[in-house]
Coordinates of N, CA, C and O in Angstrom, one line a residue:
M1 N 57.1 -5.2 -8.0 CA 55.9 -6.1 -8.5 C 54.8 -6.0 -6.1 O 54.2 -6.0 -6.5
T2 N 56.0 -6.5 -5.8 CA 56.0 -6.5 -4.2 C 55.1 -5.1 -3.4 O 54.3 -5.1 -3.1
I3 N 56.0 -3.9 -4.1 CA 55.6 -2.5 -3.3 C 54.2 -2.4 -4.0 O 53.4 -1.6 -3.4
L4 N 54.5 -2.8 -5.9 CA 52.7 -2.4 -5.8 C 51.2 -3.1 -5.2 O 50.4 -2.1 -4.6
L5 N 52.2 -4.0 -5.0 CA 50.8 -4.8 -3.7 C 50.4 -4.6 -2.7 O 49.3 -4.0 -2.2
L6 N 51.5 -3.8 -2.4 CA 51.7 -3.1 -1.0 C 50.8 -1.7 -1.2 O 49.9 -2.1 -0.6
V7 N 51.1 -0.7 -2.0 CA 50.2 0.5 -2.4 C 48.8 -0.1 -2.6 O 48.1 0.9 -1.6
L8 N 48.9 -1.2 -3.1 CA 47.2 -1.0 -3.5 C 46.4 -1.9 -2.5 O 45.4 -1.6 -1.8
F9 N 47.5 -2.6 -1.8 CA 46.8 -3.3 0.1 C 46.5 -2.1 1.1 O 45.1 -2.2 1.5
A10 N 47.5 -1.0 0.7 CA 47.3 0.2 1.5 C 45.7 1.1 1.1 O 45.0 1.6 1.7
M11 N 45.9 0.9 -0.1 CA 44.5 2.0 -0.3 C 43.4 1.2 0.1 O 42.3 1.2 0.6
V12 N 43.5 -0.3 -0.6 CA 42.2 -0.8 -0.3 C 41.9 -0.8 1.2 O 41.0 -0.6 1.7
A13 N 43.0 -0.9 2.3 CA 42.9 -1.1 3.7 C 42.3 0.6 4.6 O 41.6 -0.1 5.4
T14 N 42.9 1.5 3.9 CA 42.8 3.1 4.1 C 41.1 3.1 3.8 O 40.2 3.4 4.5
L15 N 40.3 2.5 2.3 CA 39.1 2.5 1.7 C 38.4 1.8 3.2 O 37.3 2.8 3.6
A16 N 38.8 0.8 3.1 CA 37.9 0.0 4.6 C 37.6 0.5 6.0 O 36.4 0.7 6.3
L17 N 38.7 1.3 6.1 CA 38.9 1.8 7.4 C 38.1 3.0 7.9 O 37.3 2.7 8.6
V18 N 37.9 3.5 6.1 CA 37.5 5.0 6.4 C 35.7 4.7 6.4 O 35.0 5.4 7.1
Y19 N 35.5 3.6 5.6 CA 34.1 3.0 5.3 C 33.4 2.3 7.1 O 32.2 3.2 7.6
F20 N 34.1 1.8 7.4 CA 33.6 0.9 8.8 C 34.1 2.1 9.7 O 33.1 2.0 10.9
A21 N 35.0 3.2 10.1 CA 34.9 4.5 10.6 C 33.9 5.2 10.7 O 33.8 6.1 11.8
A22 N 33.8 6.1 9.7 CA 33.0 6.7 9.2 C 32.0 6.2 8.2 O 32.5 7.3 7.3
P23 N 31.0 5.7 8.0 CA 30.1 5.2 7.3 C 29.3 6.6 6.7 O 28.8 6.4 5.4
G24 N 29.6 7.3 7.9 CA 28.1 8.9 7.0 C 29.3 9.3 6.3 O 28.4 9.8 5.5
V25 N 30.2 9.4 6.8 CA 30.9 10.4 5.5 C 31.2 9.4 4.2 O 30.4 10.8 3.3
V26 N 31.3 8.5 4.4 CA 31.4 7.7 2.8 C 29.6 7.8 2.4 O 30.0 8.1 1.0
F27 N 28.2 7.7 2.9 CA 27.1 8.2 2.1 C 27.3 9.2 1.9 O 26.8 9.4 1.2
N28 N 27.4 10.6 2.6 CA 27.1 11.6 2.1 C 28.2 12.0 0.9 O 27.6 12.6 -0.4
W29 N 29.1 11.5 0.9 CA 30.3 11.2 -0.4 C 29.8 10.5 -1.3 O 29.4 11.3 -2.7
A30 N 28.8 9.2 -1.4 CA 28.5 8.7 -2.2 C 27.5 9.5 -2.8 O 26.7 9.4 -4.4
T31 N 26.4 10.2 -1.6 CA 25.4 11.0 -2.0 C 25.2 12.2 -3.5 O 24.6 12.5 -4.0
T32 N 26.2 12.3 -2.3 CA 26.9 14.0 -3.1 C 27.7 13.7 -5.0 O 26.9 14.3 -5.5
L33 N 28.3 12.5 -5.1 CA 28.5 11.9 -6.3 C 27.6 11.3 -6.9 O 27.0 11.9 -8.0
G34 N 26.8 10.8 -6.7 CA 25.5 10.6 -7.4 C 24.4 11.6 -8.0 O 23.9 11.7 -9.1
R35 N 24.0 13.1 -7.3 CA 23.3 14.1 -7.3 C 24.1 14.6 -8.1 O 23.8 15.0 -9.7
R36 N 25.7 15.0 -8.0 CA 26.7 15.6 -9.3 C 26.7 14.8 -10.7 O 26.1 15.5 -11.7
S37 N 26.6 13.8 -10.4 CA 26.9 12.8 -12.1 C 25.3 12.7 -12.6 O 25.2 12.5 -13.6
A38 N 23.8 13.0 -11.9 CA 22.7 13.3 -12.7 C 22.3 14.1 -12.8 O 21.8 14.8 -13.4
G39 N 23.1 15.4 -12.5 CA 23.0 16.7 -12.4 C 22.0 17.6 -12.1 O 21.5 18.7 -12.8
L40 N 22.0 16.4 -10.8 CA 20.0 17.2 -9.8 C 20.8 18.5 -8.6 O 22.2 18.8 -8.8
K41 N 20.0 19.2 -8.9 CA 20.5 20.3 -7.5 C 19.4 20.2 -7.0 O 18.3 20.1 -6.9
L42 N 19.7 20.6 -5.8 CA 18.6 20.9 -4.1 C 18.0 22.4 -4.4 O 18.2 23.1 -4.3
A43 N 16.8 22.3 -3.9 CA 15.6 23.1 -3.7 C 14.8 22.9 -2.7 O 14.7 22.0 -1.8
E44 N 14.2 24.0 -2.0 CA 12.9 24.3 -1.6 C 12.2 24.5 -1.9 O 11.4 25.7 -2.4
A45 N 10.0 24.5 -1.8 CA 9.6 24.8 -1.7 C 8.5 25.2 -0.7 O 8.5 23.6 -0.2
D46 N 7.6 26.1 -0.7 CA 6.7 26.5 0.5 C 5.1 26.1 0.0 O 4.8 26.6 -0.7
V47 N 4.9 24.8 1.0 CA 3.7 24.9 0.4 C 2.6 23.8 1.5 O 3.6 23.6 2.5
A48 N 1.8 24.8 1.5 CA 0.4 25.0 2.9 C 1.5 24.7 3.8 O 1.0 23.6 4.4
G49 N 1.9 25.8 3.7 CA 2.8 25.7 5.5 C 3.8 24.6 5.9 O 4.2 24.4 6.9
H50 N 3.9 23.8 4.8 CA 5.3 23.2 5.3 C 6.5 23.3 4.1 O 6.4 23.7 2.9
R51 N 7.5 23.3 4.3 CA 8.3 23.6 3.7 C 9.3 21.5 2.8 O 9.4 21.0 3.6
I52 N 9.1 21.9 1.9 CA 9.4 20.6 0.9 C 10.4 20.6 -0.1 O 10.9 21.3 -0.5
A53 N 11.8 19.7 0.5 CA 13.2 19.5 -0.2 C 13.1 18.8 -1.3 O 11.9 18.0 -1.0
Y54 N 13.8 19.1 -2.0 CA 13.6 18.4 -3.6 C 14.4 18.4 -4.0 O 15.7 19.7 -4.3
L55 N 14.8 17.2 -4.8 CA 15.7 17.4 -5.6 C 15.2 17.5 -7.6 O 14.4 17.3 -7.7
H56 N 15.9 18.2 -8.2 CA 15.1 18.4 -9.6 C 16.8 18.4 -10.6 O 18.2 18.8 -10.0
G57 N 17.0 18.2 -12.0 CA 17.8 17.8 -12.7 C 16.9 17.6 -14.2 O 15.8 17.1 -14.2
G58 N 17.6 18.1 -15.3 CA 17.2 16.8 -16.7 C 16.7 17.9 -17.2 O 16.3 19.2 -17.1
A59 N 16.1 17.4 -18.5 CA 15.9 18.3 -19.9 C 14.5 17.5 -20.5 O 14.8 16.0 -20.5
G60 N 13.4 17.6 -20.4 CA 12.2 17.1 -21.2 C 11.3 17.2 -20.7 O 10.7 18.0 -19.5
E61 N 10.4 16.0 -20.2 CA 8.9 16.7 -20.1 C 9.3 15.8 -18.2 O 10.2 15.1 -18.1
T62 N 8.2 16.4 -17.6 CA 8.3 16.4 -15.9 C 7.7 14.9 -15.6 O 7.0 13.9 -15.8
L63 N 9.4 14.3 -15.1 CA 8.6 12.9 -13.7 C 9.0 13.1 -12.6 O 10.3 14.1 -12.0
L64 N 7.8 13.4 -12.0 CA 7.8 13.4 -10.4 C 8.0 12.0 -9.9 O 7.1 11.2 -10.1
L65 N 8.9 12.2 -9.0 CA 9.2 10.7 -8.1 C 9.3 10.5 -6.9 O 9.3 11.6 -6.0
L66 N 8.6 9.6 -6.6 CA 8.3 9.4 -5.0 C 8.3 8.2 -4.4 O 8.0 7.3 -4.9
H67 N 9.1 8.7 -3.4 CA 9.6 8.1 -2.4 C 9.2 6.9 -1.6 O 7.9 7.2 -1.1
G68 N 9.5 5.4 -1.0 CA 9.1 4.6 -0.2 C 9.1 5.5 1.3 O 9.5 6.1 1.7
F69 N 8.2 4.8 2.6 CA 8.1 4.4 3.9 C 9.8 4.4 4.0 O 10.5 3.3 3.7
G70 N 10.1 5.6 5.1 CA 11.4 5.8 5.9 C 12.6 6.0 5.1 O 13.4 5.6 4.8
A71 N 12.2 6.1 3.6 CA 13.4 6.8 2.2 C 13.1 8.2 2.0 O 12.5 8.8 3.1
N72 N 13.9 9.0 1.5 CA 13.7 10.3 1.5 C 14.4 10.5 -0.5 O 14.2 9.1 -1.2
K73 N 14.0 11.6 -0.6 CA 14.6 11.7 -2.2 C 15.5 11.2 -3.1 O 15.8 11.3 -4.2
D74 N 16.7 11.1 -1.5 CA 18.1 9.9 -2.2 C 17.3 8.9 -3.0 O 18.8 8.3 -3.3
H75 N 16.6 8.3 -2.0 CA 15.9 7.0 -3.2 C 16.1 7.2 -5.0 O 17.0 5.5 -4.8
W76 N 15.7 7.8 -5.7 CA 16.2 7.9 -6.8 C 17.4 8.4 -7.0 O 17.4 8.6 -8.5
T77 N 18.6 8.5 -6.1 CA 19.3 9.5 -6.4 C 20.5 8.3 -7.6 O 20.8 8.8 -9.2
M78 N 20.6 7.3 -7.8 CA 21.3 6.0 -8.5 C 20.8 6.4 -10.0 O 21.4 5.9 -11.1
I79 N 19.4 6.3 -9.8 CA 18.8 5.7 -11.0 C 18.8 7.3 -11.6 O 18.4 7.0 -13.1
A80 N 18.5 8.3 -11.2 CA 18.1 10.0 -11.9 C 19.6 9.9 -13.2 O 19.0 10.9 -14.2
R81 N 20.3 9.3 -13.0 CA 21.5 9.8 -14.0 C 21.2 9.0 -14.9 O 21.1 9.5 -16.0
L82 N 20.1 8.2 -15.2 CA 19.2 7.7 -16.5 C 18.5 8.5 -16.8 O 18.2 8.0 -17.9
L83 N 17.9 9.1 -15.8 CA 16.8 9.5 -16.5 C 16.6 11.0 -17.2 O 15.9 11.9 -17.5
T84 N 17.8 11.7 -16.6 CA 17.9 13.2 -17.0 C 18.2 13.1 -17.8 O 17.6 14.2 -18.3
P85 N 18.8 12.2 -18.4 CA 18.6 13.2 -20.6 C 17.6 13.0 -20.8 O 17.4 13.5 -22.0
H86 N 16.2 12.3 -20.5 CA 15.1 12.4 -20.8 C 14.2 12.6 -20.3 O 13.0 13.3 -21.2
F87 N 14.5 13.4 -18.8 CA 13.5 14.0 -18.5 C 14.1 15.0 -17.9 O 15.0 15.3 -17.0
R88 N 12.5 16.0 -17.4 CA 12.9 17.1 -16.0 C 12.4 16.3 -14.7 O 11.2 15.9 -14.4
V89 N 14.1 15.9 -14.3 CA 13.6 14.9 -12.9 C 13.0 15.6 -11.5 O 13.8 16.6 -11.7
V90 N 11.5 15.3 -11.1 CA 11.5 16.3 -10.3 C 11.4 15.3 -8.7 O 10.6 14.1 -9.0
M91 N 12.3 15.1 -7.2 CA 12.8 14.0 -6.3 C 11.9 14.7 -4.9 O 13.1 15.3 -4.6
P92 N 11.2 15.0 -4.5 CA 10.5 15.5 -3.6 C 10.7 14.6 -2.4 O 11.1 13.0 -2.4
D93 N 10.7 15.5 -1.1 CA 10.7 14.5 0.5 C 9.6 14.9 0.6 O 9.7 15.7 0.5
L94 N 9.0 13.4 0.8 CA 7.4 14.0 0.8 C 7.0 15.0 2.3 O 8.2 14.9 3.4
P95 N 6.3 15.2 2.7 CA 6.5 16.2 3.6 C 6.1 14.6 4.6 O 4.9 14.0 4.8
G96 N 6.6 15.4 6.1 CA 7.4 14.4 7.1 C 8.1 14.0 7.0 O 8.2 12.9 8.1
F97 N 9.3 13.4 5.8 CA 10.0 12.2 6.0 C 11.3 13.5 5.3 O 11.2 14.4 4.5
G98 N 12.5 13.2 5.6 CA 13.2 13.4 4.9 C 14.0 14.9 5.4 O 13.6 15.2 6.6
D99 N 13.9 15.6 4.3 CA 14.3 16.8 5.1 C 12.9 17.7 5.6 O 13.0 18.9 5.6
S100 N 12.4 17.1 4.2 CA 11.2 18.2 4.7 C 10.0 18.2 5.5 O 10.8 17.6 6.6
S101 N 9.1 19.7 6.2 CA 9.3 19.3 7.9 C 7.9 19.0 7.7 O 6.7 18.0 6.7
R102 N 8.3 18.4 9.0 CA 6.8 18.0 10.0 C 6.1 18.1 11.1 O 6.9 18.7 11.8
H103 N 4.7 18.6 10.6 CA 4.1 19.1 11.8 C 2.8 18.2 13.2 O 2.5 18.0 12.7
D104 N 3.4 18.3 14.4 CA 3.1 17.2 15.1 C 1.3 17.7 15.1 O 0.6 16.2 15.3
A105 N 1.3 18.6 14.8 CA -0.4 18.8 14.9 C -1.1 18.6 13.5 O -2.7 18.7 13.5
E106 N -0.2 18.5 12.4 CA -1.3 17.8 11.5 C -1.0 15.8 11.4 O -0.3 15.2 11.1
R107 N -2.1 15.7 10.1 CA -2.1 14.5 9.5 C -1.3 14.1 8.8 O -1.1 15.3 7.5
Y108 N -1.4 13.1 8.1 CA -0.1 12.9 6.8 C -0.9 11.4 6.2 O 0.5 10.6 6.0
G109 N -1.4 11.1 6.2 CA -2.5 10.2 5.8 C -2.2 10.7 4.3 O -2.4 11.7 3.8
L110 N -3.3 9.6 3.5 CA -3.7 9.8 2.0 C -4.3 10.8 1.6 O -3.5 11.6 0.9
D111 N -5.1 11.6 2.1 CA -5.6 12.4 1.7 C -5.3 13.9 1.8 O -5.4 14.6 0.8
E112 N -4.2 13.6 2.8 CA -3.6 14.7 3.8 C -2.5 14.9 2.5 O -2.2 16.5 1.6
Q113 N -2.1 13.9 2.5 CA -0.5 13.5 0.9 C -0.9 14.4 -0.3 O -0.3 14.8 -0.9
L114 N -2.3 14.0 -0.2 CA -2.3 14.4 -2.0 C -2.4 15.1 -2.1 O -2.3 15.8 -3.3
V115 N -3.4 15.9 -1.4 CA -3.8 17.4 -1.7 C -2.4 18.6 -1.2 O -2.2 19.6 -2.0
R116 N -1.2 18.0 -0.5 CA 0.0 18.7 -0.1 C 0.8 18.3 -1.7 O 1.8 19.0 -2.3
L117 N 0.5 17.4 -2.1 CA 1.2 17.0 -3.7 C 1.1 17.5 -4.9 O 1.3 18.7 -5.6
A118 N -0.9 17.7 -5.0 CA -1.3 18.5 -5.6 C -0.7 20.1 -5.4 O -0.3 20.7 -6.6
R119 N -0.6 20.6 -4.5 CA 0.1 22.1 -4.0 C 1.6 22.4 -4.8 O 1.6 23.2 -5.0
F120 N 2.0 21.1 -4.2 CA 3.3 21.2 -4.4 C 3.4 21.1 -5.8 O 4.3 21.9 -6.5
A121 N 3.1 20.1 -6.9 CA 3.0 20.0 -8.1 C 2.5 22.2 -9.0 O 2.9 22.2 -9.6
D122 N 1.8 22.2 -7.8 CA 1.1 23.8 -8.8 C 2.2 24.4 -8.5 O 2.6 25.7 -9.1
S123 N 3.2 24.4 -7.1 CA 3.9 25.9 -7.0 C 5.1 25.7 -7.5 O 5.7 26.2 -8.0
L124 N 5.2 24.3 -8.4 CA 6.1 23.9 -9.9 C 6.5 24.6 -10.8 O 6.7 23.9 -11.6
E125 N 4.5 24.5 -11.2 CA 4.1 24.6 -11.9 C 4.4 23.4 -13.1 O 4.8 23.9 -14.8
L126 N 4.3 22.5 -12.4 CA 4.5 20.9 -13.5 C 3.4 20.7 -14.6 O 3.5 20.3 -14.9
G127 N 2.3 21.5 -14.1 CA 1.0 21.2 -15.3 C 0.9 19.6 -15.6 O 0.7 18.9 -14.3
N128 N 0.6 18.9 -16.7 CA 0.7 17.8 -16.9 C 2.1 17.1 -16.1 O 3.3 17.4 -16.9
F129 N 2.2 16.2 -16.1 CA 3.6 15.2 -15.6 C 3.5 13.8 -15.4 O 2.5 13.1 -15.5
H130 N 4.5 13.0 -16.0 CA 4.5 11.5 -15.8 C 4.7 11.1 -14.4 O 5.6 12.1 -13.5
L131 N 4.5 10.5 -13.3 CA 4.5 10.1 -12.1 C 4.9 8.6 -11.9 O 4.2 7.7 -12.1
G132 N 6.3 8.7 -10.7 CA 6.7 7.5 -10.8 C 6.4 7.2 -9.0 O 6.5 8.2 -8.3
G133 N 6.2 6.1 -8.6 CA 6.3 6.0 -7.0 C 7.1 4.6 -6.6 O 6.8 3.8 -7.6
N134 N 7.9 4.1 -5.7 CA 8.2 3.0 -5.0 C 7.4 2.9 -3.6 O 6.9 3.7 -3.2
S135 N 7.2 1.6 -3.2 CA 6.1 1.0 -2.1 C 5.4 2.3 -2.0 O 4.6 2.8 -2.6
M136 N 5.3 3.1 -0.6 CA 4.5 4.0 -0.2 C 4.2 4.8 -1.1 O 3.0 5.6 -1.8
G137 N 5.0 5.2 -2.2 CA 5.4 6.2 -2.9 C 4.2 5.9 -4.0 O 3.7 6.5 -4.7
G138 N 4.5 4.5 -4.4 CA 3.6 4.2 -6.1 C 2.5 4.3 -4.8 O 1.6 4.2 -6.1
Y139 N 1.9 4.1 -3.8 CA 0.2 4.4 -3.4 C 0.6 5.5 -3.2 O -1.4 5.3 -3.7
L140 N 0.8 6.1 -3.1 CA 0.9 7.6 -3.5 C -0.1 7.6 -4.8 O -0.6 8.7 -5.1
A141 N 1.1 7.3 -5.8 CA 0.9 7.7 -7.1 C -0.2 7.6 -7.9 O -0.7 8.4 -8.4
S142 N -0.6 5.7 -7.3 CA -1.7 5.7 -7.7 C -3.2 6.2 -7.6 O -3.7 6.2 -8.3
H143 N -3.1 6.4 -6.0 CA -4.5 7.4 -5.5 C -4.4 9.4 -6.1 O -5.1 9.4 -6.6
F144 N -2.7 9.6 -6.5 CA -3.1 10.7 -7.1 C -3.1 10.7 -8.6 O -4.5 11.5 -8.9
A145 N -3.3 9.5 -9.6 CA -3.9 9.8 -10.7 C -5.2 9.0 -10.6 O -5.8 9.8 -11.8
L146 N -5.6 8.4 -9.4 CA -7.3 8.4 -9.9 C -7.7 9.1 -9.4 O -9.0 9.8 -9.9
R147 N -7.4 10.6 -8.4 CA -8.2 11.9 -7.9 C -8.3 12.8 -8.7 O -8.9 13.5 -8.8
F148 N -6.5 13.0 -9.8 CA -6.3 14.2 -10.7 C -5.8 13.3 -12.0 O -5.0 13.4 -12.6
P149 N -7.0 12.4 -12.4 CA -6.6 12.2 -13.9 C -6.0 12.7 -15.1 O -4.8 12.1 -15.3
G150 N -6.7 14.1 -15.1 CA -6.2 14.5 -15.9 C -4.8 15.3 -15.7 O -4.2 15.6 -17.1
R151 N -4.1 14.9 -14.3 CA -2.5 15.8 -14.4 C -1.9 14.9 -15.0 O -0.3 15.1 -14.9
V152 N -2.0 13.4 -14.7 CA -0.9 12.6 -14.6 C -1.1 11.9 -16.2 O -1.8 11.4 -16.6
K153 N 0.2 12.0 -17.3 CA 0.7 11.3 -18.4 C 0.8 10.0 -17.9 O 0.1 9.4 -19.2
S154 N 0.8 9.6 -17.8 CA 1.6 8.2 -17.1 C 1.9 7.9 -15.9 O 2.5 8.3 -14.6
L155 N 2.0 6.2 -14.9 CA 2.5 6.1 -14.0 C 3.5 5.1 -14.1 O 3.6 4.3 -14.8
W156 N 4.3 5.4 -12.7 CA 5.8 4.5 -13.1 C 5.9 3.8 -11.8 O 5.8 4.2 -10.8
L157 N 5.3 2.5 -11.2 CA 5.5 1.7 -10.2 C 6.2 1.1 -9.4 O 6.3 -0.2 -10.7
L158 N 6.7 0.8 -8.8 CA 7.4 -0.1 -7.9 C 7.2 -0.5 -7.5 O 7.3 0.1 -6.2
A159 N 6.8 -1.6 -6.8 CA 6.2 -2.1 -5.3 C 5.7 -1.4 -4.9 O 6.1 -1.2 -3.7
P160 N 4.5 -0.8 -5.4 CA 3.7 -0.3 -5.0 C 2.7 -0.8 -3.2 O 2.3 -1.9 -3.5
A161 N 2.8 -0.1 -2.8 CA 2.1 -0.9 -1.5 C 0.1 -0.5 -1.7 O 0.2 0.1 -2.7
G162 N -0.1 -1.2 -0.8 CA -1.6 -0.9 -1.2 C -1.8 -2.3 -2.0 O -3.2 -2.5 -2.1
V163 N -1.3 -3.2 -2.8 CA -1.2 -4.4 -3.7 C -2.0 -5.5 -2.9 O -1.1 -6.1 -2.2
M164 N -3.7 -6.3 -3.3 CA -4.1 -6.9 -2.8 C -3.8 -8.1 -3.0 O -3.0 -8.5 -3.9
S165 N -3.4 -9.6 -2.2 CA -3.0 -10.4 -2.7 C -4.0 -11.5 -2.2 O -5.3 -11.1 -1.1
A166 N -3.9 -12.6 -2.6 CA -4.9 -13.8 -2.2 C -4.7 -13.9 -0.4 O -6.2 -14.2 0.1
E167 N -4.0 -13.8 0.3 CA -4.0 -14.2 1.8 C -3.4 -12.6 2.6 O -1.9 -12.0 1.8
K168 N -3.8 -12.2 3.4 CA -3.8 -11.4 3.7 C -1.8 -11.1 4.7 O -1.7 -12.0 5.6
S169 N -0.7 -10.1 4.2 CA 0.7 -10.5 5.1 C 0.5 -10.0 6.3 O -0.7 -8.9 6.7
E170 N 0.8 -10.3 7.1 CA 1.6 -10.3 8.6 C 1.1 -8.7 8.6 O 0.7 -7.9 9.8
T171 N 2.0 -8.4 7.7 CA 1.6 -6.5 7.9 C 1.1 -5.7 7.5 O 0.2 -4.7 8.9
M172 N -0.4 -6.1 6.5 CA -1.1 -5.4 6.8 C -2.2 -6.1 7.2 O -3.0 -5.1 7.7
A173 N -1.8 -7.1 8.1 CA -3.3 -7.7 9.3 C -2.5 -6.6 10.1 O -3.7 -5.8 10.5
L174 N -1.2 -6.1 10.4 CA -1.4 -5.6 11.9 C -1.8 -3.9 11.3 O -2.1 -2.5 12.2
L175 N -1.7 -3.6 10.1 CA -2.1 -2.0 9.8 C -3.5 -2.1 10.4 O -3.7 -0.4 10.2
E176 N -3.9 -2.6 9.5 CA -5.7 -2.6 10.0 C -6.2 -2.7 11.4 O -6.8 -2.6 11.5
A177 N -5.2 -3.6 12.3 CA -5.7 -3.3 13.5 C -4.7 -1.7 14.3 O -5.1 -1.9 15.3
G178 N -4.7 -0.8 13.4 CA -4.1 0.1 14.4 C -2.7 0.1 14.5 O -2.1 1.0 14.9
E179 N -1.3 -0.9 13.9 CA -0.7 -0.9 14.4 C 0.5 -0.7 13.1 O 0.1 -1.5 12.3
N180 N 1.2 -0.1 13.3 CA 2.4 0.1 12.4 C 3.8 -0.7 12.4 O 4.6 0.3 13.1
P181 N 4.4 -1.8 12.1 CA 5.3 -2.4 12.1 C 6.4 -1.8 11.6 O 7.9 -2.1 11.7
L182 N 6.2 -1.0 10.7 CA 7.2 -0.1 9.6 C 8.6 1.1 11.0 O 9.1 1.8 10.8
V183 N 7.4 1.2 12.1 CA 8.0 2.7 13.3 C 7.9 1.9 14.3 O 7.4 1.0 15.0
A184 N 9.3 1.9 14.4 CA 10.3 1.6 15.7 C 9.9 2.0 17.1 O 9.6 3.7 16.8
T185 N 9.4 1.5 17.6 CA 8.4 2.0 19.1 C 9.4 2.2 20.3 O 9.5 2.4 21.4
D186 N 10.2 1.1 20.3 CA 11.6 1.2 20.8 C 13.0 0.9 21.2 O 13.1 0.2 19.8
M187 N 13.7 0.7 21.6 CA 15.5 0.5 21.2 C 15.5 -0.2 21.5 O 15.7 -1.1 22.9
V188 N 16.0 -2.2 20.9 CA 15.9 -3.2 21.4 C 17.8 -3.3 21.3 O 18.5 -2.7 20.4
A189 N 18.0 -3.2 22.1 CA 20.3 -3.5 22.1 C 20.3 -5.5 21.7 O 20.0 -6.2 21.6

C-alpha cells in the first residue's frame, strides 16, 4: 500500500511540476486533445485580403461560432464535442485575432468585420446557418443577423457585448470616451 501511495504521489508531483514549469505545453496538449475529441480540423480561408484560420467539424446544419475580445477559435473547443454530433460547427479566428491576419492599415470596426464575416461565410458556401457568439462575438452575431436576416436561422448569444443596462458601466463609459480598457497599453511589474 505504501508503494502505491508513493507512486501516486510521484505521478501527481510530476504532473504539477510539468504544469508549473511549462504551462504552454500543458495548454497546447489540452487544446489538441479538445480538438481531437470534438473531431475538429484546422483550416484557413483567404477572404478580403485576410487569412482566416478556423476550426470545423461535425455533421448537420451549420453553426458558426464567434469568439469574444481577446479570445480565439479555441474558445469553443471544449463545448464543441457536444455540438459536433448535431451540427457542422465552424469556429473562426476573427480577422485581427488569434491566427488570422491583421493589417495595421485596415479598420476592424463593426461594419468592416460584418463584411468580412459575410465574405467568410460565402467562401465556405455556408448559405443559411445558425450563428452563435460570446461577448464581442455575440455583439457581432446580433448585428450580422440584423444586417443579413435571410442568412441566419437562429442566434445563440452568450453574454453578448452591447447589452445596455439602466446604469452605464465603467467599461462602457471608457469606451464611449474613446478608451478601450481591455487593451493593455503598458506593462506593470
